[in-house]
Amino acid sequence: MASVDPSRSFMRDVKRVIIKVGTAVVSRQDGRLALGRVGSLCEQVKELNSLGFEVIMVTSGAVGVGRQRLRYRKLVNSSFADLQKPQMELDGKACAAVGQSGLMALYDMLFNQLDVSSSQLLVTDSDFENSKFREQLTATVESLLDLKVIPIFNENDAISTRKAPYEDSSGIFWDNDSLAGLLALELKADLLILLSDVDGLYSGPPSEPSSKIIHTYIKEKHHHEITFGDKSRVGRGGMTAKVKAAVLASNSGTPVVITSGFENQSIVKVLHGEKIGTLFHKDAGSWESSKDVSAREMAVAARDCSRRLQNLSSEERKKILLDVADALEANEDLIRSENEADVAAAQEAGYEKPLVARLTIKPGKIASLAKSIRTLANMEDPINQILKKTEVADDLVLEKTSCPLGVLLIVFESRPDALVQIASLAIRSGNGLLLKGGKEAIRSNTILHKVITDAIPRNVGDKLIGLVTTRDEIADLLKLDDVIDLVIPRGSNKLVSQIKASTKIPVLGHADGICHVYIDKSADMDMAKRIVMDAKIDYPAACNAMETLLVHKDLMKSPGVDDLLVALKTEGVSIYAGPVAHKALGFPKAGSFHHEYSSLACTVEFVDDVQSAIDHIHRYGSAHTDCIVTTDNTVAATFLRQVDSAAVFHNASTRFSDGARFGLGAEVGISTGRIHARGPVGVEGLLTTRWIMRGNGQVVNGDKDVAYTHKDLPLQ
């Protein structure tokens, strides 16, 4: 379950909730009932009912359902001649009368299937003018809720004194949104949820790219900023009516959330306190500025600083990196002290050994990081490099040049040294950067961030690199696809998957590091032993550590393999086996071949030949790094050519799959995707291109006067 948003912590005290279901939610585009969607809503209501919530529903849709039914009936009973005549619009009240029974029949059937009882309560505007009616209404609802029955309200449009259901907005309530708001006050609800066909209230029509969702509505701030689009395609008032009802109800003390009825489990998520939809609360104006504003300000500041960084000379950018390296070494004792506090806290909290290992800044690590930064500083400046130069026409020259992506958001777990690598790469590539490390490394990350940003000159600004400290800010940042250009998650499969599912921003990274070493029958076993031991033992928690050892079946009884397995066991490696190896060697069966241990453990399996090894890797691997050990160059060539991974090695440890070891200076992560960058991602992976054209007054004018040459020119 996602974390509770601080502004919605009051949800834990909610007991009585009113859920208003809009016409666009209960019906499809063709006017028919959306059975799957309504069924999902009923399942959520059933869940809430069983958890002790008092659930009251207000539903729209009767007029739409009735209109669809009457149109069909009229079509069936019409002659061809009748259909040629102008068709009169159906009476709205007749539609309401016909549709109400069908709508309630659906709710009754669905709730019966879920072993829940429901009841129908039809009301009109004039009913609420009678105080005795209101008293009786409250008593009836209280009785139904005591019996665990779901009251379902709808305005009785069929006998309403309004001129027409969609035309008259006078009275105590004027549509089902305002009815839901009125009932929230009459029945003393703790929360009102208005379900719509969009995710919440936007700053403009949701279809416009510039429109952004408003998570918390503050009247003083948002009232004059919002531009409403068309009303609902089928309902009465659309978002304008929902906002009006939400403002009235929230000002009277009932918090309101407008959210999507199309999203899976949206009602349950609201009551769990997740930050979905738009919250209306009477105290919202007194709260601190919302997190989405601070998140946006952080991202915009990083972008502005990155543009100033790009305007510096190559030597000035180089000096910043050298100053960062010096600052790290000068503050090593302080950094180590803060890191030791993080490690002690992690051990006390009972974190697993692999995580503690990743968290620890070992002796010599700061010096190694500083060396990598200096190497990066002395590399050729990657920005504004001319990659291609073309004469388009006479005196019209086009250049393809390298440039930064813009603003990067990096989310990483445990490893504070990753912060240093990523920050140095961002500075070298001219990108703005937002960093979110794991809570277990908060002290280490905070001191490293301070040391690095203190070394950035004022004419660039220390907001070039922002440090995100809470999970709530991440949720807000992931929505800023207009400011943030790339997200790189470094961590568990769960982290990467969650981020990919939560953002429209491009995501670069890998979910798993299931790396293989295949020992072919022609392998030098002394070499194979060195490679396997290094790939597993050197840093078991790394994503490029070996997780599966594949061995040619002809080596099943060989002394070399026995010696290798004994050596692994001696180093404390737990060995699990595939079906063949289990039968031959007796090791415990592996739960799955697709498993990243990230510890002193691995899986062993025997395969028929190199092709079987390749097939195994493609089926169970993660396209990260895979290795073959063999003296047969033909077999090696087959493996290198066919294994579809980001890095494929012959007679070398998988641990070489690293940006620094590749000579990239450092890396922001390793990508197993195929778009933009693949494998260890260094400076080049953080760049894109743009086109620079220099002319002398040329115009297209239908290409009448342009003689295209498209001639390649020297880059210098």
XYZ file of C-alpha atoms in Angstrom:
716
model
C 0.000 0.000 0.000
C 1.261 3.509 -0.801
C 2.175 5.845 2.052
C -0.417 8.120 3.666
C -0.165 11.725 2.515
C 0.197 14.078 5.519
C -2.638 16.318 4.305
C -4.958 13.298 4.348
C -4.071 11.839 7.713
C -7.628 12.672 8.857
C -8.821 9.724 6.742
C -7.970 7.356 9.586
C -10.889 8.866 11.551
C -13.449 8.594 8.732
C -16.380 6.284 9.475
C -19.327 7.577 7.438
C -18.634 8.223 3.767
C -20.904 9.313 0.925
C -19.889 8.213 -2.564
C -21.418 10.037 -5.506
C -21.172 8.160 -8.811
C -21.439 10.302 -11.937
C -23.291 9.417 -15.103
C -20.024 9.195 -17.050
C -18.844 6.560 -14.569
C -21.919 4.306 -14.684
C -22.398 4.494 -18.443
C -20.343 3.794 -21.552
C -19.850 6.098 -24.515
C -22.880 4.530 -26.246
C -25.147 5.181 -23.246
C -25.316 1.577 -22.072
C -24.411 0.706 -18.495
C -20.694 0.124 -17.827
C -21.159 -3.221 -16.096
C -17.484 -3.853 -15.308
C -16.934 -0.391 -13.856
C -20.093 -0.458 -11.737
C -19.181 -3.959 -10.587
C -15.749 -2.753 -9.468
C -17.329 0.103 -7.516
C -19.714 -2.297 -5.799
C -16.798 -4.544 -4.832
C -15.055 -1.589 -3.204
C -18.236 -0.640 -1.333
C -18.529 -4.252 -0.161
C -14.934 -4.104 1.133
C -15.598 -0.866 3.011
C -18.849 -2.230 4.416
C -17.063 -5.297 5.774
C -14.393 -3.067 7.357
C -17.019 -1.201 9.356
C -17.425 1.917 7.233
C -20.921 3.365 6.888
C -21.317 3.807 3.134
C -24.024 5.890 1.479
C -24.231 6.158 -2.293
C -25.652 8.824 -4.569
C -25.912 7.660 -8.152
C -26.619 9.388 -11.430
C -27.336 7.679 -14.710
C -31.072 6.948 -14.685
C -31.928 9.481 -17.409
C -29.098 8.235 -19.650
C -30.064 4.587 -19.188
C -33.727 5.375 -19.830
C -32.956 7.385 -22.954
C -30.920 4.517 -24.392
C -33.710 2.019 -23.656
C -36.479 4.218 -25.084
C -34.503 4.966 -28.227
C -34.035 1.272 -28.798
C -37.734 0.555 -28.145
C -38.760 3.373 -30.470
C -36.469 2.022 -33.173
C -37.933 -1.488 -32.858
C -41.499 -0.186 -33.130
C -40.870 2.239 -36.004
C -41.529 1.637 -39.652
C -39.052 2.629 -42.317
C -41.284 5.614 -43.144
C -41.284 6.695 -39.495
C -37.504 6.696 -39.453
C -37.406 9.117 -42.409
C -39.269 11.743 -40.377
C -37.469 14.218 -38.064
C -36.908 12.510 -34.723
C -38.220 14.308 -31.649
C -36.041 14.453 -28.534
C -37.285 12.071 -25.863
C -38.922 13.503 -22.742
C -36.337 13.636 -19.950
C -38.800 12.721 -17.218
C -39.971 9.671 -19.133
C -36.344 8.671 -19.582
C -35.770 9.050 -15.838
C -38.804 6.906 -14.987
C -37.739 4.095 -17.332
C -34.034 4.263 -16.480
C -34.358 4.343 -12.707
C -35.674 0.809 -12.430
C -32.946 -0.535 -14.713
C -30.205 1.296 -12.836
C -31.405 0.057 -9.443
C -31.871 -3.471 -10.774
C -28.192 -3.496 -11.706
C -27.073 -2.297 -8.275
C -29.371 -4.792 -6.578
C -28.060 -7.693 -8.661
C -24.394 -6.774 -8.144
C -24.722 -6.236 -4.416
C -26.686 -9.488 -4.032
C -23.806 -11.315 -5.711
C -21.517 -9.783 -3.079
C -23.888 -10.723 -0.231
C -24.680 -7.070 0.498
C -28.147 -5.542 0.794
C -28.931 -2.215 -0.853
C -31.914 0.136 -0.725
C -33.336 2.812 -3.006
C -34.195 6.307 -1.802
C -35.622 8.723 -4.389
C -35.871 12.355 -3.329
C -36.851 15.674 -4.872
C -35.750 19.184 -4.175
C -39.050 20.120 -2.549
C -38.798 17.242 -0.055
C -36.042 19.031 1.825
C -38.272 22.037 2.487
C -40.137 19.845 4.978
C -38.309 19.549 8.309
C -40.253 16.397 9.250
C -39.166 14.772 5.994
C -35.553 15.550 6.826
C -35.902 14.075 10.307
C -37.476 10.925 8.904
C -34.830 10.693 6.189
C -32.060 10.762 8.794
C -33.816 8.157 10.942
C -34.336 5.834 7.984
C -30.731 6.092 6.859
C -29.472 5.484 10.409
C -31.637 2.364 10.596
C -30.345 1.095 7.233
C -26.725 1.680 8.209
C -27.234 -0.163 11.496
C -28.418 -3.123 9.406
C -25.340 -2.875 7.138
C -27.609 -1.933 4.207
C -26.240 0.425 1.519
C -28.632 3.386 0.978
C -28.568 4.457 -2.683
C -29.948 7.954 -3.359
C -30.992 9.528 -6.621
C -33.002 12.601 -7.463
C -36.472 11.530 -8.572
C -36.314 13.322 -11.913
C -39.517 11.651 -13.111
C -41.725 13.654 -10.719
C -39.442 16.586 -9.979
C -41.087 20.002 -10.400
C -38.127 21.164 -12.450
C -38.834 22.078 -16.064
C -36.409 19.382 -17.253
C -33.741 17.362 -15.485
C -30.873 19.062 -17.322
C -32.163 22.608 -17.614
C -33.290 23.938 -14.219
C -30.603 24.699 -11.602
C -32.809 26.355 -9.007
C -33.729 25.121 -5.554
C -32.068 23.578 -2.512
C -30.127 21.175 -4.711
C -29.930 21.211 -8.472
C -28.210 17.970 -9.496
C -26.855 14.812 -7.895
C -23.534 16.477 -7.051
C -25.281 19.131 -4.972
C -27.627 16.434 -3.588
C -24.556 14.517 -2.400
C -23.222 17.699 -0.768
C -26.563 18.330 0.917
C -26.763 14.752 2.204
C -23.199 15.037 3.561
C -24.429 17.823 5.836
C -27.851 16.312 6.676
C -26.407 12.904 7.507
C -23.215 14.243 9.159
C -20.818 12.395 6.845
C -17.101 12.350 7.616
C -16.154 12.355 3.934
C -17.730 12.913 0.529
C -16.173 11.283 -2.553
C -17.301 12.582 -5.958
C -16.383 10.109 -8.697
C -15.761 11.516 -12.154
C -14.324 10.417 -15.496
C -11.072 12.341 -14.863
C -8.436 12.025 -12.139
C -9.508 15.161 -10.276
C -9.664 18.920 -10.674
C -7.166 20.304 -13.187
C -5.938 23.850 -13.708
C -7.579 23.712 -17.148
C -9.331 21.213 -19.405
C -7.623 17.833 -18.703
C -7.085 17.238 -22.414
C -4.739 20.228 -22.633
C -1.058 19.317 -22.031
C -0.489 22.441 -19.937
C -3.213 21.495 -17.458
C -1.966 20.114 -14.145
C -3.911 18.274 -11.473
C -4.599 20.210 -8.266
C -4.120 17.883 -5.301
C -5.451 20.290 -2.674
C -7.955 22.990 -3.609
C -7.378 26.367 -1.942
C -10.105 28.797 -2.940
C -7.985 31.909 -2.536
C -5.360 30.457 -4.809
C -7.235 28.356 -7.354
C -10.643 29.990 -7.779
C -9.513 32.463 -10.456
C -6.828 30.211 -11.971
C -9.039 27.329 -13.122
C -10.452 27.181 -16.637
C -13.292 24.682 -17.036
C -13.832 22.775 -20.254
C -17.070 21.319 -21.571
C -19.516 19.775 -19.121
C -19.823 16.014 -18.802
C -20.574 14.207 -22.054
C -23.683 12.667 -20.486
C -24.265 14.180 -17.032
C -25.727 17.476 -15.974
C -22.977 19.752 -14.801
C -19.574 18.165 -15.192
C -16.602 19.418 -13.161
C -18.117 22.864 -12.554
C -20.992 21.299 -10.623
C -18.646 19.023 -8.673
C -16.402 21.889 -7.603
C -19.414 23.969 -6.513
C -20.781 21.077 -4.452
C -17.336 20.295 -3.019
C -16.739 23.894 -1.935
C -20.136 24.110 -0.198
C -19.719 20.778 1.592
C -16.099 21.365 2.659
C -16.850 24.883 3.935
C -19.574 23.338 6.076
C -17.147 20.837 7.593
C -17.257 17.732 5.373
C -13.987 17.084 3.497
C -14.463 16.194 -0.168
C -12.300 14.323 -2.666
C -12.984 14.476 -6.399
C -11.316 11.530 -8.107
C -11.656 9.111 -11.014
C -14.253 6.369 -10.982
C -12.283 4.712 -13.779
C -9.107 4.075 -11.760
C -8.752 0.707 -10.071
C -9.525 0.796 -6.313
C -9.870 4.600 -6.331
C -12.349 4.682 -3.411
C -10.186 2.406 -1.261
C -7.087 4.450 -2.101
C -8.804 7.650 -1.005
C -9.736 6.125 2.348
C -6.191 4.797 2.774
C -5.036 8.413 2.609
C -3.234 8.136 -0.711
C -2.671 11.334 -2.638
C -5.072 10.817 -5.510
C -7.718 13.167 -6.824
C -8.369 16.668 -5.485
C -9.002 17.312 -1.796
C -11.334 20.073 -0.587
C -10.932 20.864 3.128
C -12.052 23.879 5.152
C -8.576 24.234 6.709
C -6.634 23.862 3.452
C -5.979 27.607 3.211
C -4.152 27.596 6.545
C -1.924 24.653 5.674
C 1.646 25.209 4.559
C 2.186 25.582 0.836
C 1.413 22.268 -0.752
C 4.215 19.816 -1.524
C 3.454 19.882 -5.245
C 4.379 23.573 -5.319
C 7.675 22.990 -3.486
C 8.423 20.013 -5.715
C 7.799 22.111 -8.814
C 9.901 24.944 -7.445
C 12.740 22.509 -6.772
C 12.562 21.112 -10.307
C 12.302 24.545 -11.946
C 15.248 25.809 -9.876
C 17.358 22.826 -10.985
C 16.460 23.557 -14.609
C 17.368 27.253 -14.290
C 20.695 26.408 -12.639
C 21.473 23.842 -15.339
C 21.023 26.494 -18.017
C 23.489 28.738 -16.194
C 25.885 25.793 -15.913
C 25.681 25.223 -19.667
C 26.673 28.848 -20.288
C 29.993 28.365 -18.494
C 33.132 27.565 -20.409
C 34.462 24.034 -20.515
C 37.280 24.986 -18.138
C 34.847 26.512 -15.650
C 32.738 23.352 -15.586
C 35.908 21.285 -15.213
C 36.985 23.393 -12.219
C 33.669 22.743 -10.462
C 34.293 19.003 -10.625
C 37.862 19.359 -9.379
C 36.590 21.493 -6.480
C 34.001 18.809 -5.654
C 36.728 16.138 -5.585
C 38.869 18.277 -3.269
C 35.892 18.996 -1.003
C 35.078 15.303 -0.630
C 38.628 14.489 0.456
C 38.753 17.472 2.806
C 35.541 16.363 4.516
C 36.215 12.616 4.550
C 36.189 12.305 8.351
C 32.840 14.068 8.630
C 31.351 11.982 5.800
C 32.586 8.730 7.355
C 31.223 9.753 10.750
C 27.740 10.407 9.378
C 27.850 7.179 7.382
C 28.829 5.181 10.446
C 25.782 6.584 12.234
C 23.579 5.418 9.342
C 25.158 1.951 9.382
C 24.706 1.621 13.148
C 21.056 2.669 12.893
C 20.466 0.188 10.046
C 22.017 -2.668 12.007
C 19.985 -1.775 15.086
C 16.818 -1.710 12.966
C 17.595 -5.235 11.743
C 18.215 -4.441 8.068
C 19.496 -7.343 5.981
C 23.248 -7.696 5.505
C 23.220 -6.941 1.730
C 21.538 -3.578 2.369
C 23.966 -2.716 5.157
C 26.824 -3.639 2.823
C 25.538 -1.276 0.129
C 25.076 1.437 2.755
C 28.628 1.307 4.075
C 31.273 3.723 2.791
C 34.361 1.550 3.134
C 37.904 2.831 3.777
C 39.386 4.188 0.576
C 35.968 4.786 -1.026
C 36.116 8.593 -0.753
C 39.567 8.622 -2.369
C 38.274 6.333 -5.116
C 35.272 8.602 -5.722
C 37.486 11.691 -5.860
C 39.766 9.959 -8.367
C 36.783 9.072 -10.567
C 35.557 12.676 -10.465
C 38.967 13.982 -11.532
C 39.019 11.458 -14.362
C 35.620 12.705 -15.426
C 36.759 16.328 -15.228
C 39.704 15.633 -17.524
C 37.581 13.948 -20.179
C 36.653 15.821 -23.344
C 33.832 18.306 -22.752
C 30.663 16.486 -23.877
C 28.460 19.578 -24.295
C 28.075 21.473 -27.578
C 30.111 18.961 -29.532
C 29.388 19.038 -33.261
C 28.396 15.487 -34.171
C 27.459 16.067 -37.800
C 27.789 19.021 -40.171
C 25.835 19.272 -43.393
C 25.600 21.814 -46.177
C 21.860 21.855 -46.826
C 22.105 24.364 -49.645
C 24.518 27.053 -50.732
C 25.439 29.148 -47.662
C 22.985 27.170 -45.478
C 24.760 24.946 -42.945
C 23.161 22.545 -40.464
C 24.920 21.188 -37.381
C 23.844 18.343 -35.112
C 25.223 19.090 -31.657
C 25.229 17.442 -28.237
C 23.356 19.038 -25.361
C 22.099 18.095 -21.861
C 18.787 16.336 -21.389
C 17.662 18.987 -18.897
C 16.583 17.864 -15.410
C 17.184 14.357 -14.081
C 15.377 12.705 -11.186
C 17.399 9.862 -9.673
C 15.820 7.616 -7.049
C 18.268 5.236 -5.421
C 18.347 2.919 -2.433
C 21.014 2.414 0.215
C 24.217 3.382 -1.623
C 25.363 6.915 -0.668
C 28.355 6.650 -3.028
C 25.815 6.637 -5.865
C 24.928 10.228 -4.934
C 28.499 11.335 -5.601
C 28.746 9.518 -8.926
C 25.416 10.825 -10.150
C 26.071 14.408 -9.051
C 29.454 14.507 -10.794
C 27.962 13.133 -14.008
C 25.168 15.718 -13.885
C 27.674 18.550 -13.493
C 29.853 17.237 -16.349
C 26.867 16.808 -18.661
C 25.283 20.163 -17.755
C 22.079 18.673 -16.334
C 20.035 19.771 -13.349
C 19.562 17.019 -10.800
C 17.058 15.928 -8.165
C 18.150 13.115 -5.864
C 16.141 10.870 -3.551
C 18.096 8.338 -1.536
C 16.837 5.720 0.861
C 15.833 6.784 4.369
C 18.468 4.430 5.769
C 21.184 6.695 4.258
C 19.684 10.052 5.243
C 22.720 11.288 7.225
C 25.224 10.180 4.592
C 23.229 11.670 1.737
C 22.666 14.957 3.564
C 26.361 15.554 4.289
C 27.427 14.479 0.794
C 24.848 16.784 -0.762
C 26.051 19.700 1.366
C 29.719 19.096 0.564
C 29.011 18.919 -3.176
C 26.626 21.871 -3.431
C 28.952 24.073 -1.329
C 31.549 23.569 -4.071
C 29.195 24.867 -6.806
C 29.805 28.582 -7.542
C 27.102 31.174 -6.927
C 26.821 32.100 -10.585
C 25.426 28.594 -11.156
C 23.553 28.154 -7.872
C 23.476 25.383 -5.280
C 19.939 24.456 -6.353
C 21.497 22.752 -9.387
C 21.365 19.593 -7.274
C 18.288 19.181 -5.110
C 17.995 16.591 -2.350
C 14.498 15.151 -1.906
C 13.904 14.032 1.669
C 10.388 12.558 1.746
C 8.491 9.939 -0.250
C 5.598 12.382 -0.688
C 7.808 14.698 -2.728
C 8.668 11.830 -5.072
C 4.994 11.290 -5.904
C 4.712 14.999 -6.761
C 7.931 15.096 -8.775
C 6.879 12.101 -10.865
C 3.952 14.181 -12.136
C 6.188 17.003 -13.405
C 6.648 15.707 -16.951
C 6.802 19.300 -18.183
C 9.938 20.046 -16.127
C 11.726 16.752 -15.436
C 13.139 15.027 -18.508
C 14.340 11.629 -17.283
C 13.856 9.429 -14.222
C 16.537 6.895 -13.308
C 15.600 4.508 -10.491
C 18.454 2.564 -8.920
C 17.263 -0.138 -6.581
C 14.969 -3.092 -6.195
C 12.643 -4.558 -8.773
C 9.742 -3.223 -6.718
C 11.120 0.334 -6.727
C 11.712 0.375 -10.482
C 8.304 -1.147 -11.253
C 6.488 1.319 -8.984
C 8.173 4.304 -10.599
C 7.490 3.090 -14.140
C 3.810 2.706 -13.251
C 3.605 6.142 -11.613
C 4.920 8.577 -14.205
C 4.691 9.784 -17.792
C 8.350 10.847 -17.646
C 10.721 8.495 -19.525
C 12.334 5.991 -17.142
C 15.823 4.585 -17.679
C 17.080 1.675 -15.624
C 16.834 -1.993 -14.863
C 14.520 -3.876 -12.559
C 16.741 -6.933 -11.976
C 20.400 -7.842 -12.154
C 20.217 -11.568 -12.893
C 23.693 -12.106 -14.333
C 24.944 -15.458 -15.643
C 28.326 -17.093 -16.096
C 28.324 -20.009 -18.552
C 31.283 -22.433 -18.376
C 31.631 -24.154 -21.736
C 33.113 -27.648 -22.069
C 36.337 -26.195 -23.518
C 36.867 -23.735 -20.653
C 40.163 -23.366 -18.824
C 38.880 -24.392 -15.370
C 41.472 -22.354 -13.468
C 40.316 -19.286 -15.381
C 36.663 -20.252 -14.861
C 37.220 -20.559 -11.117
C 38.823 -17.089 -10.917
C 36.004 -15.513 -12.921
C 33.148 -17.197 -11.039
C 34.649 -16.480 -7.605
C 35.152 -12.823 -8.502
C 31.695 -12.491 -10.072
C 30.038 -13.861 -6.930
C 32.369 -12.933 -4.051
C 33.820 -9.511 -4.966
C 30.581 -7.621 -4.160
C 27.591 -9.974 -3.807
C 25.085 -7.134 -3.378
C 25.996 -5.449 -6.680
C 23.640 -5.662 -9.635
C 26.487 -7.043 -11.785
C 27.268 -9.941 -9.444
C 26.707 -13.455 -10.771
C 23.395 -14.988 -9.681
C 23.314 -18.114 -11.884
C 26.173 -20.415 -12.869
C 25.504 -22.477 -16.004
C 27.838 -25.416 -16.723
C 28.126 -27.598 -19.831
C 26.749 -31.082 -19.084
C 30.050 -32.746 -20.124
C 31.679 -31.134 -17.073
C 29.145 -32.608 -14.651
C 31.613 -35.056 -13.086
C 34.791 -33.073 -13.698
C 37.207 -32.329 -10.826
C 37.348 -28.677 -11.926
C 33.642 -28.120 -11.294
C 33.830 -29.952 -7.976
C 36.748 -27.769 -6.933
C 34.852 -24.610 -7.967
C 31.726 -25.554 -5.984
C 33.834 -26.390 -2.903
C 35.554 -22.992 -3.212
C 32.179 -21.222 -3.343
C 30.966 -23.138 -0.283
C 34.196 -22.335 1.560
C 33.553 -18.619 0.968
C 30.106 -18.986 2.533
C 28.084 -19.072 -0.682
C 24.743 -20.886 -0.391
C 24.280 -22.977 -3.537
C 20.873 -23.796 -4.968
C 20.283 -26.003 -7.961
C 18.132 -26.344 -11.013
C 16.436 -29.716 -11.680
C 19.454 -31.325 -13.399
C 22.026 -30.072 -10.896
C 19.766 -31.005 -7.984
C 19.622 -34.589 -9.188
C 23.352 -34.764 -9.938
C 24.780 -32.822 -6.992
C 22.095 -32.906 -4.326
C 21.982 -29.162 -3.650
C 18.596 -27.737 -2.538
C 16.280 -26.811 -5.412
C 16.152 -23.149 -6.397
C 12.730 -21.581 -6.010
C 13.087 -19.839 -9.372
C 15.738 -19.295 -12.010
C 14.558 -15.674 -12.285
C 15.873 -14.604 -8.903
C 18.376 -11.970 -7.806
C 19.964 -13.041 -4.510
C 22.071 -9.896 -3.952
C 23.939 -11.914 -1.320
C 26.312 -14.865 -0.906
C 24.024 -17.251 -2.772
C 23.667 -18.459 -6.355
C 21.939 -21.028 -8.540
C 23.803 -23.770 -10.436
C 22.438 -25.683 -13.422
C 23.819 -27.933 -16.176
C 22.920 -27.262 -19.815
C 23.402 -29.244 -23.027
C 25.508 -26.747 -24.977
C 26.054 -23.061 -25.711
C 22.682 -22.747 -27.443
C 20.929 -24.166 -24.385
C 22.828 -21.675 -22.242
C 21.726 -18.822 -24.513
C 18.095 -20.003 -24.404
C 18.256 -20.248 -20.601
C 19.628 -16.698 -20.320
C 16.943 -15.308 -22.611
C 14.205 -17.097 -20.684
C 15.283 -16.348 -17.129
C 17.763 -13.491 -17.320
C 17.237 -9.749 -17.039
C 19.323 -8.588 -20.037
C 21.912 -7.049 -17.707
C 25.344 -8.740 -17.986
C 26.189 -12.298 -19.024
C 29.530 -14.054 -19.504
C 30.938 -17.130 -21.255
C 34.159 -18.852 -20.220
C 35.600 -20.868 -23.119
C 38.741 -21.381 -25.181
C 36.663 -22.109 -28.293
C 36.458 -18.822 -30.179
C 33.665 -20.087 -32.437
C 31.494 -20.901 -29.423
C 32.428 -17.558 -27.867
C 31.416 -15.714 -31.040
C 28.036 -17.464 -31.033
C 27.461 -16.455 -27.408
C 28.559 -12.842 -27.915
C 26.436 -12.482 -31.040
C 23.238 -14.100 -29.774
C 22.916 -13.173 -26.100
C 20.614 -10.152 -26.085
C 21.894 -8.386 -22.969
C 23.211 -4.893 -22.321
C 26.715 -6.294 -21.697
C 28.082 -9.645 -22.895
C 31.589 -10.819 -21.915
C 34.030 -13.524 -23.002
C 36.466 -14.747 -20.348
C 35.921 -11.771 -18.031
C 34.014 -11.290 -14.773
C 30.546 -9.756 -14.871
C 31.809 -7.297 -12.242
C 33.467 -5.323 -15.052
C 30.019 -4.073 -16.076
C 30.459 -0.681 -14.438
C 30.751 2.880 -15.692
C 34.051 3.625 -13.985
C 35.602 0.328 -15.151
C 34.355 1.009 -18.685
C 36.197 4.341 -18.576
C 33.019 6.412 -18.445
C 34.252 8.185 -15.307
C 31.169 7.148 -13.353
C 27.636 5.959 -14.011
C 24.122 7.013 -13.057
C 22.979 3.423 -13.405
C 22.812 0.483 -15.756
C 20.041 0.379 -18.312
C 18.600 -2.845 -19.665
C 16.202 -0.977 -21.933
C 16.843 -0.253 -25.593
C 15.753 3.357 -25.886
C 18.297 6.154 -25.493
C 21.024 4.311 -23.546
C 21.945 0.708 -22.729
C 24.378 -0.803 -20.251
C 26.356 1.429 -17.843
C 25.112 4.971 -18.409
C 27.788 7.657 -18.204
C 27.929 11.185 -19.546
C 26.869 10.247 -23.086
C 23.688 8.658 -21.775
C 22.706 11.980 -20.183
C 22.931 13.907 -23.432
C 20.612 14.423 -26.335
C 21.011 16.383 -29.551
C 19.741 19.552 -31.107
C 20.068 21.114 -34.545
C 21.781 24.425 -35.245
C 21.238 26.029 -38.649
C 23.138 29.023 -39.999
C 21.876 30.755 -43.101
C 21.879 34.028 -44.958
C 18.221 34.946 -45.373
C 17.057 31.758 -47.126
C 13.325 30.949 -47.247
C 11.473 27.785 -48.314
C 8.764 29.335 -50.519
C 7.616 25.957 -51.773
C 11.229 24.957 -52.454
C 11.128 26.954 -55.675
C 14.397 28.788 -55.227
C 16.345 26.281 -53.077
C 18.944 24.007 -54.643
C 19.541 21.349 -51.983
C 23.072 19.942 -51.847
C 22.953 17.889 -48.584
C 26.730 17.594 -48.557
C 28.648 16.328 -45.521
C 31.156 18.876 -44.221
C 34.208 18.421 -41.979
C 33.323 18.832 -38.295
C 36.021 21.428 -37.729
